[in-house]
Amino acid sequence: MRSIQQWLVAGLLLLSAVNTAAQTPASKPKIVVGMMVDQMRWDYLYRYSARYGNGGFKRLLREGFKCEQTYINYAPTVTACGHTSVYTGSSPAVHGIVDNDWYSRELQRGVYCTEDSTETTVGAEGKAGNMSPRNLLVSTVTDELRLATNFRSKVVGVALKDRASILPAGHTANAAFWYDGKSGNFISSTYYMKALPDWAQRFNAQQLPVKYLAKGWETLYPLNSYVQSDADNKDYEKSFGHEKAPVFPHTFTGRESNGIRTTPYGNTLTFAFAKAAIEGYSLGAGTETDFLAVSFSSPDAVGHQFGPNSIEEEDLYLRLDKDLEEFFTYLDKRFGKGNYLYFITADHGVSQSPGFLEEHKLPTGLLDADALVKDINTAIAAQFGIAKGVVAVSAYQLYLDHDAFADRKIPLQPVIELVIRKLKATPGIADAVSLPELGTAALHEPLRTMLINGYNKQRGGDVILLMQAGWKDGGRSGATHGLWYPYDAHIPLVWMGWGIKPGKTYRTTGMTDIAPTVAALLNIQVPSGNIGQVVWELFK
């Protein structure tokens, strides 16, 4: 009898130990999955929530920690700057990625943020892979993870856009992959590898873009049930080139592999490749924490073409929700629920289309930047004798031809003053400021700090123009972003998984707080240019 009792006690102790071990979180996550949704405004978490499923965005809101007031703390609010700032904890003033493209005074031409003529394409013909992160001046949190583990941790970047994969993955990544619309392949660069891994070649061989596009794009639900959107056919939406009107159903030839960027299938394709990369590199299977930096580019393409109040936008997010639920299920099965750290955020938001704003009597207008620069150059030529005083415009910054003025011994200050006067007299421009004098300019907060954070002395211009809210450079159709206003700068930030308790904060947090928070969770060094602060509420 005593022997039986001893066995029962031993069994209960063993069961208790097993249960305790099961309830004790691992000392570190198997993998960090950083997910960025290009052009996702904060309100999209809630705007379409009535029709979200329980396992996608609603799971995030239910199980995650929500930073409800996360803002971009610099301008311009564009893709390259956003992806870089999230992963560096820094701003363009420090990390050097001042726009998607900028003007190089040294080269006297435009420079693309990730261009690199010393590297070549891997996985296709052409120059789409002549890329690297070498224009990035500081380290990323993904770099710091590699450094902290003596490069045992693996880091992989995945996106349709090259810059959205390359910049988050950092300088020391094992790999970064992006989509080449010409070939329909995910490709890379000789910066990372000499040839695509076998698993990536097999993935490309499936020709998924052609198969997805052959289905066409119809709404998930009856068209009249999309109550969060405007009518289907609006003249301020842009049509696909082969269509007469921007209306459902959208059909494709199946050969337009680049067109997948402007459909929800671009998200589905990205999720599929992300899963293939996890398995191909055995991410999360080693002794160290690995990192998958994945970005979804299609929401940006759809938002630009149709606008944020379109049925296309609503349908895309309803489909993204389903893809996200499937991805969470995959992560749960592969790593175990609670064994991966996940965060979701965006690189920027978006404004409403000017046509939509006009229709609903909201402030808006159109600016013709090309005509404006031509007019300014005419004035400069008349007063100073320089034919083309403004040589480039990038991120709303005007670049003067320093060499031309120096050769004529003309000081820049009176030229800058002329440019500012012309800009301030232009409808739709709220203000114009000399960039070197931002520190003393009569600007309110947070605008002053945002402009200072966005100005890099080596890569920046001479004068910045500040457009009025709701105004857009170009035509009344489609939508854009890039300004300091909340519609462009208020982004989602939700954490979930390893080490995260459900909750929320309404304290103002910044895009640059993400990298130092990841670093704190992983007990590693912050990136070299970090200016952000830890979201301390996660650690309560």
mmCIF file with all atom_site columns, C-alpha atoms in Angstrom, residues 44-225:
data_model
loop_
_atom_site.group_PDB
_atom_site.id
_atom_site.type_symbol
_atom_site.label_atom_id
_atom_site.label_alt_id
_atom_site.label_comp_id
_atom_site.label_asym_id
_atom_site.label_entity_id
_atom_site.label_seq_id
_atom_site.pdbx_PDB_ins_code
_atom_site.Cartn_x
_atom_site.Cartn_y
_atom_site.Cartn_z
_atom_site.occupancy
_atom_site.B_iso_or_equiv
_atom_site.pdbx_formal_charge
_atom_site.auth_seq_id
_atom_site.auth_comp_id
_atom_site.auth_asym_id
_atom_site.auth_atom_id
_atom_site.pdbx_PDB_model_num
ATOM 1   C CA . TYR A 1 44  ? -7.873  50.520 -40.179 1.00 0.00 ? 44  TYR A CA 1
ATOM 2   C CA . LEU A 1 45  ? -7.519  48.341 -37.071 1.00 0.00 ? 45  LEU A CA 1
ATOM 3   C CA . TYR A 1 46  ? -11.053 49.387 -36.183 1.00 0.00 ? 46  TYR A CA 1
ATOM 4   C CA . ARG A 1 47  ? -12.683 50.811 -39.328 1.00 0.00 ? 47  ARG A CA 1
ATOM 5   C CA . TYR A 1 48  ? -13.372 47.391 -40.852 1.00 0.00 ? 48  TYR A CA 1
ATOM 6   C CA . SER A 1 49  ? -13.442 45.380 -37.624 1.00 0.00 ? 49  SER A CA 1
ATOM 7   C CA . ALA A 1 50  ? -17.147 44.484 -37.862 1.00 0.00 ? 50  ALA A CA 1
ATOM 8   C CA . ARG A 1 51  ? -16.223 42.040 -40.618 1.00 0.00 ? 51  ARG A CA 1
ATOM 9   C CA . TYR A 1 52  ? -12.818 40.923 -39.412 1.00 0.00 ? 52  TYR A CA 1
ATOM 10  C CA . GLY A 1 53  ? -12.612 37.296 -38.324 1.00 0.00 ? 53  GLY A CA 1
ATOM 11  C CA . ASN A 1 54  ? -11.638 36.241 -34.804 1.00 0.00 ? 54  ASN A CA 1
ATOM 12  C CA . GLY A 1 55  ? -8.163  35.000 -35.684 1.00 0.00 ? 55  GLY A CA 1
ATOM 13  C CA . GLY A 1 56  ? -6.602  37.931 -37.546 1.00 0.00 ? 56  GLY A CA 1
ATOM 14  C CA . PHE A 1 57  ? -6.734  41.584 -36.544 1.00 0.00 ? 57  PHE A CA 1
ATOM 15  C CA . LYS A 1 58  ? -9.270  40.802 -33.802 1.00 0.00 ? 58  LYS A CA 1
ATOM 16  C CA . ARG A 1 59  ? -6.859  38.299 -32.275 1.00 0.00 ? 59  ARG A CA 1
ATOM 17  C CA . LEU A 1 60  ? -4.193  40.994 -32.281 1.00 0.00 ? 60  LEU A CA 1
ATOM 18  C CA . LEU A 1 61  ? -6.513  43.416 -30.523 1.00 0.00 ? 61  LEU A CA 1
ATOM 19  C CA . ARG A 1 62  ? -7.649  40.742 -28.072 1.00 0.00 ? 62  ARG A CA 1
ATOM 20  C CA . GLU A 1 63  ? -4.320  39.130 -27.173 1.00 0.00 ? 63  GLU A CA 1
ATOM 21  C CA . GLY A 1 64  ? -1.891  41.916 -27.974 1.00 0.00 ? 64  GLY A CA 1
ATOM 22  C CA . PHE A 1 65  ? -0.647  45.102 -26.358 1.00 0.00 ? 65  PHE A CA 1
ATOM 23  C CA . LYS A 1 66  ? -1.871  48.117 -28.301 1.00 0.00 ? 66  LYS A CA 1
ATOM 24  C CA . CYS A 1 67  ? -0.010  51.419 -28.558 1.00 0.00 ? 67  CYS A CA 1
ATOM 25  C CA . GLU A 1 68  ? -2.961  53.514 -29.678 1.00 0.00 ? 68  GLU A CA 1
ATOM 26  C CA . GLN A 1 69  ? -1.112  56.810 -30.127 1.00 0.00 ? 69  GLN A CA 1
ATOM 27  C CA . THR A 1 70  ? 1.970   55.896 -32.145 1.00 0.00 ? 70  THR A CA 1
ATOM 28  C CA . TYR A 1 71  ? 3.179   58.636 -34.463 1.00 0.00 ? 71  TYR A CA 1
ATOM 29  C CA . ILE A 1 72  ? 5.942   59.125 -36.971 1.00 0.00 ? 72  ILE A CA 1
ATOM 30  C CA . ASN A 1 73  ? 8.223   61.769 -35.483 1.00 0.00 ? 73  ASN A CA 1
ATOM 31  C CA . TYR A 1 74  ? 9.732   63.149 -38.691 1.00 0.00 ? 74  TYR A CA 1
ATOM 32  C CA . ALA A 1 75  ? 8.721   64.226 -42.167 1.00 0.00 ? 75  ALA A CA 1
ATOM 33  C CA . PRO A 1 76  ? 8.589   63.087 -44.976 1.00 0.00 ? 76  PRO A CA 1
ATOM 34  C CA . THR A 1 77  ? 6.285   60.167 -44.247 1.00 0.00 ? 77  THR A CA 1
ATOM 35  C CA . VAL A 1 78  ? 7.309   57.803 -47.050 1.00 0.00 ? 78  VAL A CA 1
ATOM 36  C CA . THR A 1 79  ? 8.157   54.115 -47.463 1.00 0.00 ? 79  THR A CA 1
ATOM 37  C CA . ALA A 1 80  ? 11.959  54.100 -47.316 1.00 0.00 ? 80  ALA A CA 1
ATOM 38  C CA . CYS A 1 81  ? 12.121  56.424 -44.309 1.00 0.00 ? 81  CYS A CA 1
ATOM 39  C CA . GLY A 1 82  ? 9.410   54.499 -42.469 1.00 0.00 ? 82  GLY A CA 1
ATOM 40  C CA . HIS A 1 83  ? 10.877  51.042 -42.867 1.00 0.00 ? 83  HIS A CA 1
ATOM 41  C CA . THR A 1 84  ? 14.309  52.336 -41.908 1.00 0.00 ? 84  THR A CA 1
ATOM 42  C CA . SER A 1 85  ? 13.136  54.285 -38.870 1.00 0.00 ? 85  SER A CA 1
ATOM 43  C CA . VAL A 1 86  ? 11.191  51.332 -37.437 1.00 0.00 ? 86  VAL A CA 1
ATOM 44  C CA . TYR A 1 87  ? 14.245  49.091 -37.521 1.00 0.00 ? 87  TYR A CA 1
ATOM 45  C CA . THR A 1 88  ? 16.929  51.650 -36.608 1.00 0.00 ? 88  THR A CA 1
ATOM 46  C CA . GLY A 1 89  ? 15.027  53.499 -33.892 1.00 0.00 ? 89  GLY A CA 1
ATOM 47  C CA . SER A 1 90  ? 16.329  56.569 -35.675 1.00 0.00 ? 90  SER A CA 1
ATOM 48  C CA . SER A 1 91  ? 15.230  59.324 -38.040 1.00 0.00 ? 91  SER A CA 1
ATOM 49  C CA . PRO A 1 92  ? 16.380  60.410 -41.516 1.00 0.00 ? 92  PRO A CA 1
ATOM 50  C CA . ALA A 1 93  ? 18.583  63.090 -39.950 1.00 0.00 ? 93  ALA A CA 1
ATOM 51  C CA . VAL A 1 94  ? 20.705  60.297 -38.497 1.00 0.00 ? 94  VAL A CA 1
ATOM 52  C CA . HIS A 1 95  ? 20.161  57.135 -40.541 1.00 0.00 ? 95  HIS A CA 1
ATOM 53  C CA . GLY A 1 96  ? 20.476  58.979 -43.861 1.00 0.00 ? 96  GLY A CA 1
ATOM 54  C CA . ILE A 1 97  ? 17.525  57.472 -45.744 1.00 0.00 ? 97  ILE A CA 1
ATOM 55  C CA . VAL A 1 98  ? 15.866  60.825 -46.392 1.00 0.00 ? 98  VAL A CA 1
ATOM 56  C CA . ASP A 1 99  ? 13.355  59.727 -49.047 1.00 0.00 ? 99  ASP A CA 1
ATOM 57  C CA . ASN A 1 100 ? 12.721  56.913 -51.495 1.00 0.00 ? 100 ASN A CA 1
ATOM 58  C CA . ASP A 1 101 ? 14.997  58.915 -53.818 1.00 0.00 ? 101 ASP A CA 1
ATOM 59  C CA . TRP A 1 102 ? 17.053  62.024 -53.176 1.00 0.00 ? 102 TRP A CA 1
ATOM 60  C CA . TYR A 1 103 ? 19.387  64.362 -55.047 1.00 0.00 ? 103 TYR A CA 1
ATOM 61  C CA . SER A 1 104 ? 23.116  63.794 -54.640 1.00 0.00 ? 104 SER A CA 1
ATOM 62  C CA . ARG A 1 105 ? 25.145  66.976 -55.014 1.00 0.00 ? 105 ARG A CA 1
ATOM 63  C CA . GLU A 1 106 ? 28.284  64.877 -55.319 1.00 0.00 ? 106 GLU A CA 1
ATOM 64  C CA . LEU A 1 107 ? 26.919  62.754 -58.178 1.00 0.00 ? 107 LEU A CA 1
ATOM 65  C CA . GLN A 1 108 ? 24.706  65.551 -59.537 1.00 0.00 ? 108 GLN A CA 1
ATOM 66  C CA . ARG A 1 109 ? 21.811  63.145 -60.044 1.00 0.00 ? 109 ARG A CA 1
ATOM 67  C CA . GLY A 1 110 ? 19.007  61.429 -58.236 1.00 0.00 ? 110 GLY A CA 1
ATOM 68  C CA . VAL A 1 111 ? 19.897  58.483 -55.999 1.00 0.00 ? 111 VAL A CA 1
ATOM 69  C CA . TYR A 1 112 ? 17.550  55.602 -55.183 1.00 0.00 ? 112 TYR A CA 1
ATOM 70  C CA . CYS A 1 113 ? 17.635  54.633 -51.520 1.00 0.00 ? 113 CYS A CA 1
ATOM 71  C CA . THR A 1 114 ? 18.965  51.091 -52.013 1.00 0.00 ? 114 THR A CA 1
ATOM 72  C CA . GLU A 1 115 ? 20.691  51.359 -55.382 1.00 0.00 ? 115 GLU A CA 1
ATOM 73  C CA . ASP A 1 116 ? 24.145  49.782 -55.636 1.00 0.00 ? 116 ASP A CA 1
ATOM 74  C CA . SER A 1 117 ? 25.906  49.511 -58.984 1.00 0.00 ? 117 SER A CA 1
ATOM 75  C CA . THR A 1 118 ? 28.530  47.204 -57.462 1.00 0.00 ? 118 THR A CA 1
ATOM 76  C CA . GLU A 1 119 ? 25.944  44.435 -56.952 1.00 0.00 ? 119 GLU A CA 1
ATOM 77  C CA . THR A 1 120 ? 23.922  42.466 -59.495 1.00 0.00 ? 120 THR A CA 1
ATOM 78  C CA . THR A 1 121 ? 20.592  40.665 -59.635 1.00 0.00 ? 121 THR A CA 1
ATOM 79  C CA . VAL A 1 122 ? 20.214  37.132 -58.337 1.00 0.00 ? 122 VAL A CA 1
ATOM 80  C CA . GLY A 1 123 ? 17.217  35.153 -59.586 1.00 0.00 ? 123 GLY A CA 1
ATOM 81  C CA . ALA A 1 124 ? 16.314  37.031 -62.774 1.00 0.00 ? 124 ALA A CA 1
ATOM 82  C CA . GLU A 1 125 ? 17.674  39.086 -65.649 1.00 0.00 ? 125 GLU A CA 1
ATOM 83  C CA . GLY A 1 126 ? 17.874  42.865 -65.445 1.00 0.00 ? 126 GLY A CA 1
ATOM 84  C CA . LYS A 1 127 ? 18.880  45.420 -62.838 1.00 0.00 ? 127 LYS A CA 1
ATOM 85  C CA . ALA A 1 128 ? 16.068  45.001 -60.291 1.00 0.00 ? 128 ALA A CA 1
ATOM 86  C CA . GLY A 1 129 ? 18.536  43.298 -57.961 1.00 0.00 ? 129 GLY A CA 1
ATOM 87  C CA . ASN A 1 130 ? 21.351  45.853 -58.228 1.00 0.00 ? 130 ASN A CA 1
ATOM 88  C CA . MET A 1 131 ? 20.653  46.733 -54.623 1.00 0.00 ? 131 MET A CA 1
ATOM 89  C CA . SER A 1 132 ? 22.119  46.729 -51.111 1.00 0.00 ? 132 SER A CA 1
ATOM 90  C CA . PRO A 1 133 ? 21.686  48.505 -47.758 1.00 0.00 ? 133 PRO A CA 1
ATOM 91  C CA . ARG A 1 134 ? 24.963  50.457 -48.142 1.00 0.00 ? 134 ARG A CA 1
ATOM 92  C CA . ASN A 1 135 ? 23.227  53.869 -48.249 1.00 0.00 ? 135 ASN A CA 1
ATOM 93  C CA . LEU A 1 136 ? 21.990  53.212 -44.706 1.00 0.00 ? 136 LEU A CA 1
ATOM 94  C CA . LEU A 1 137 ? 24.350  54.987 -42.290 1.00 0.00 ? 137 LEU A CA 1
ATOM 95  C CA . VAL A 1 138 ? 23.564  53.163 -39.020 1.00 0.00 ? 138 VAL A CA 1
ATOM 96  C CA . SER A 1 139 ? 22.790  49.686 -37.733 1.00 0.00 ? 139 SER A CA 1
ATOM 97  C CA . THR A 1 140 ? 19.343  48.108 -37.396 1.00 0.00 ? 140 THR A CA 1
ATOM 98  C CA . VAL A 1 141 ? 17.927  46.093 -34.512 1.00 0.00 ? 141 VAL A CA 1
ATOM 99  C CA . THR A 1 142 ? 18.282  43.081 -36.799 1.00 0.00 ? 142 THR A CA 1
ATOM 100 C CA . ASP A 1 143 ? 21.997  43.872 -37.112 1.00 0.00 ? 143 ASP A CA 1
ATOM 101 C CA . GLU A 1 144 ? 22.250  44.135 -33.339 1.00 0.00 ? 144 GLU A CA 1
ATOM 102 C CA . LEU A 1 145 ? 20.621  40.723 -32.927 1.00 0.00 ? 145 LEU A CA 1
ATOM 103 C CA . ARG A 1 146 ? 23.213  39.232 -35.253 1.00 0.00 ? 146 ARG A CA 1
ATOM 104 C CA . LEU A 1 147 ? 26.014  40.970 -33.364 1.00 0.00 ? 147 LEU A CA 1
ATOM 105 C CA . ALA A 1 148 ? 24.671  39.925 -29.960 1.00 0.00 ? 148 ALA A CA 1
ATOM 106 C CA . THR A 1 149 ? 24.747  36.237 -30.898 1.00 0.00 ? 149 THR A CA 1
ATOM 107 C CA . ASN A 1 150 ? 28.032  36.373 -32.807 1.00 0.00 ? 150 ASN A CA 1
ATOM 108 C CA . PHE A 1 151 ? 25.988  35.947 -35.999 1.00 0.00 ? 151 PHE A CA 1
ATOM 109 C CA . ARG A 1 152 ? 24.294  32.721 -34.909 1.00 0.00 ? 152 ARG A CA 1
ATOM 110 C CA . SER A 1 153 ? 20.864  34.365 -35.142 1.00 0.00 ? 153 SER A CA 1
ATOM 111 C CA . LYS A 1 154 ? 19.453  34.370 -38.655 1.00 0.00 ? 154 LYS A CA 1
ATOM 112 C CA . VAL A 1 155 ? 17.784  37.425 -40.203 1.00 0.00 ? 155 VAL A CA 1
ATOM 113 C CA . VAL A 1 156 ? 15.716  37.403 -43.386 1.00 0.00 ? 156 VAL A CA 1
ATOM 114 C CA . GLY A 1 157 ? 13.809  40.226 -45.089 1.00 0.00 ? 157 GLY A CA 1
ATOM 115 C CA . VAL A 1 158 ? 10.792  39.652 -47.377 1.00 0.00 ? 158 VAL A CA 1
ATOM 116 C CA . ALA A 1 159 ? 8.633   42.141 -49.301 1.00 0.00 ? 159 ALA A CA 1
ATOM 117 C CA . LEU A 1 160 ? 7.383   42.968 -52.763 1.00 0.00 ? 160 LEU A CA 1
ATOM 118 C CA . LYS A 1 161 ? 9.258   46.293 -52.633 1.00 0.00 ? 161 LYS A CA 1
ATOM 119 C CA . ASP A 1 162 ? 13.043  46.061 -52.582 1.00 0.00 ? 162 ASP A CA 1
ATOM 120 C CA . ARG A 1 163 ? 13.500  48.868 -50.037 1.00 0.00 ? 163 ARG A CA 1
ATOM 121 C CA . ALA A 1 164 ? 10.889  47.335 -47.728 1.00 0.00 ? 164 ALA A CA 1
ATOM 122 C CA . SER A 1 165 ? 12.943  44.147 -47.503 1.00 0.00 ? 165 SER A CA 1
ATOM 123 C CA . ILE A 1 166 ? 16.515  45.442 -47.691 1.00 0.00 ? 166 ILE A CA 1
ATOM 124 C CA . LEU A 1 167 ? 16.402  48.273 -45.156 1.00 0.00 ? 167 LEU A CA 1
ATOM 125 C CA . PRO A 1 168 ? 14.673  46.376 -42.291 1.00 0.00 ? 168 PRO A CA 1
ATOM 126 C CA . ALA A 1 169 ? 16.959  43.361 -42.753 1.00 0.00 ? 169 ALA A CA 1
ATOM 127 C CA . GLY A 1 170 ? 19.998  45.560 -42.199 1.00 0.00 ? 170 GLY A CA 1
ATOM 128 C CA . HIS A 1 171 ? 23.643  45.290 -43.191 1.00 0.00 ? 171 HIS A CA 1
ATOM 129 C CA . THR A 1 172 ? 24.365  41.814 -41.825 1.00 0.00 ? 172 THR A CA 1
ATOM 130 C CA . ALA A 1 173 ? 21.233  39.909 -42.882 1.00 0.00 ? 173 ALA A CA 1
ATOM 131 C CA . ASN A 1 174 ? 21.475  36.349 -44.088 1.00 0.00 ? 174 ASN A CA 1
ATOM 132 C CA . ALA A 1 175 ? 19.177  37.290 -46.946 1.00 0.00 ? 175 ALA A CA 1
ATOM 133 C CA . ALA A 1 176 ? 16.677  39.781 -48.291 1.00 0.00 ? 176 ALA A CA 1
ATOM 134 C CA . PHE A 1 177 ? 14.187  38.972 -51.038 1.00 0.00 ? 177 PHE A CA 1
ATOM 135 C CA . TRP A 1 178 ? 11.876  41.169 -53.081 1.00 0.00 ? 178 TRP A CA 1
ATOM 136 C CA . TYR A 1 179 ? 9.596   40.829 -56.075 1.00 0.00 ? 179 TYR A CA 1
ATOM 137 C CA . ASP A 1 180 ? 10.613  41.405 -59.671 1.00 0.00 ? 180 ASP A CA 1
ATOM 138 C CA . GLY A 1 181 ? 7.478   42.180 -61.661 1.00 0.00 ? 181 GLY A CA 1
ATOM 139 C CA . LYS A 1 182 ? 9.154   41.612 -65.008 1.00 0.00 ? 182 LYS A CA 1
ATOM 140 C CA . SER A 1 183 ? 10.048  37.969 -64.317 1.00 0.00 ? 183 SER A CA 1
ATOM 141 C CA . GLY A 1 184 ? 7.381   37.233 -61.711 1.00 0.00 ? 184 GLY A CA 1
ATOM 142 C CA . ASN A 1 185 ? 10.125  35.977 -59.377 1.00 0.00 ? 185 ASN A CA 1
ATOM 143 C CA . PHE A 1 186 ? 11.256  36.800 -55.888 1.00 0.00 ? 186 PHE A CA 1
ATOM 144 C CA . ILE A 1 187 ? 14.853  37.875 -56.358 1.00 0.00 ? 187 ILE A CA 1
ATOM 145 C CA . SER A 1 188 ? 17.849  38.995 -54.336 1.00 0.00 ? 188 SER A CA 1
ATOM 146 C CA . SER A 1 189 ? 21.270  40.579 -54.805 1.00 0.00 ? 189 SER A CA 1
ATOM 147 C CA . THR A 1 190 ? 24.880  39.446 -54.911 1.00 0.00 ? 190 THR A CA 1
ATOM 148 C CA . TYR A 1 191 ? 25.242  41.456 -51.699 1.00 0.00 ? 191 TYR A CA 1
ATOM 149 C CA . TYR A 1 192 ? 23.590  38.479 -49.973 1.00 0.00 ? 192 TYR A CA 1
ATOM 150 C CA . MET A 1 193 ? 24.194  35.432 -52.172 1.00 0.00 ? 193 MET A CA 1
ATOM 151 C CA . LYS A 1 194 ? 25.542  34.126 -55.464 1.00 0.00 ? 194 LYS A CA 1
ATOM 152 C CA . ALA A 1 195 ? 22.422  32.155 -56.392 1.00 0.00 ? 195 ALA A CA 1
ATOM 153 C CA . LEU A 1 196 ? 18.884  31.752 -55.085 1.00 0.00 ? 196 LEU A CA 1
ATOM 154 C CA . PRO A 1 197 ? 18.485  28.876 -52.619 1.00 0.00 ? 197 PRO A CA 1
ATOM 155 C CA . ASP A 1 198 ? 16.831  25.766 -54.045 1.00 0.00 ? 198 ASP A CA 1
ATOM 156 C CA . TRP A 1 199 ? 13.671  26.371 -52.019 1.00 0.00 ? 199 TRP A CA 1
ATOM 157 C CA . ALA A 1 200 ? 13.314  29.887 -53.502 1.00 0.00 ? 200 ALA A CA 1
ATOM 158 C CA . GLN A 1 201 ? 13.810  28.556 -57.025 1.00 0.00 ? 201 GLN A CA 1
ATOM 159 C CA . ARG A 1 202 ? 11.108  25.955 -56.416 1.00 0.00 ? 202 ARG A CA 1
ATOM 160 C CA . PHE A 1 203 ? 8.801   28.668 -55.088 1.00 0.00 ? 203 PHE A CA 1
ATOM 161 C CA . ASN A 1 204 ? 9.320   30.816 -58.185 1.00 0.00 ? 204 ASN A CA 1
ATOM 162 C CA . ALA A 1 205 ? 8.766   27.808 -60.436 1.00 0.00 ? 205 ALA A CA 1
ATOM 163 C CA . GLN A 1 206 ? 5.157   27.613 -59.215 1.00 0.00 ? 206 GLN A CA 1
ATOM 164 C CA . GLN A 1 207 ? 4.378   30.879 -61.052 1.00 0.00 ? 207 GLN A CA 1
ATOM 165 C CA . LEU A 1 208 ? 1.907   31.865 -58.355 1.00 0.00 ? 208 LEU A CA 1
ATOM 166 C CA . PRO A 1 209 ? 1.450   35.473 -59.573 1.00 0.00 ? 209 PRO A CA 1
ATOM 167 C CA . VAL A 1 210 ? 0.076   34.249 -62.909 1.00 0.00 ? 210 VAL A CA 1
ATOM 168 C CA . LYS A 1 211 ? -2.229  31.776 -61.163 1.00 0.00 ? 211 LYS A CA 1
ATOM 169 C CA . TYR A 1 212 ? -3.516  34.370 -58.690 1.00 0.00 ? 212 TYR A CA 1
ATOM 170 C CA . LEU A 1 213 ? -4.177  37.004 -61.339 1.00 0.00 ? 213 LEU A CA 1
ATOM 171 C CA . ALA A 1 214 ? -5.994  34.511 -63.553 1.00 0.00 ? 214 ALA A CA 1
ATOM 172 C CA . LYS A 1 215 ? -8.697  34.377 -60.857 1.00 0.00 ? 215 LYS A CA 1
ATOM 173 C CA . GLY A 1 216 ? -9.483  38.065 -61.246 1.00 0.00 ? 216 GLY A CA 1
ATOM 174 C CA . TRP A 1 217 ? -10.460 40.241 -58.303 1.00 0.00 ? 217 TRP A CA 1
ATOM 175 C CA . GLU A 1 218 ? -14.038 40.169 -57.093 1.00 0.00 ? 218 GLU A CA 1
ATOM 176 C CA . THR A 1 219 ? -15.319 41.346 -53.736 1.00 0.00 ? 219 THR A CA 1
ATOM 177 C CA . LEU A 1 220 ? -15.526 38.844 -50.894 1.00 0.00 ? 220 LEU A CA 1
ATOM 178 C CA . TYR A 1 221 ? -19.075 39.942 -50.102 1.00 0.00 ? 221 TYR A CA 1
ATOM 179 C CA . PRO A 1 222 ? -21.952 41.509 -52.067 1.00 0.00 ? 222 PRO A CA 1
ATOM 180 C CA . LEU A 1 223 ? -20.921 44.900 -53.385 1.00 0.00 ? 223 LEU A CA 1
ATOM 181 C CA . ASN A 1 224 ? -23.720 46.777 -51.617 1.00 0.00 ? 224 ASN A CA 1
ATOM 182 C CA . SER A 1 225 ? -22.575 45.463 -48.228 1.00 0.00 ? 225 SER A CA 1
#
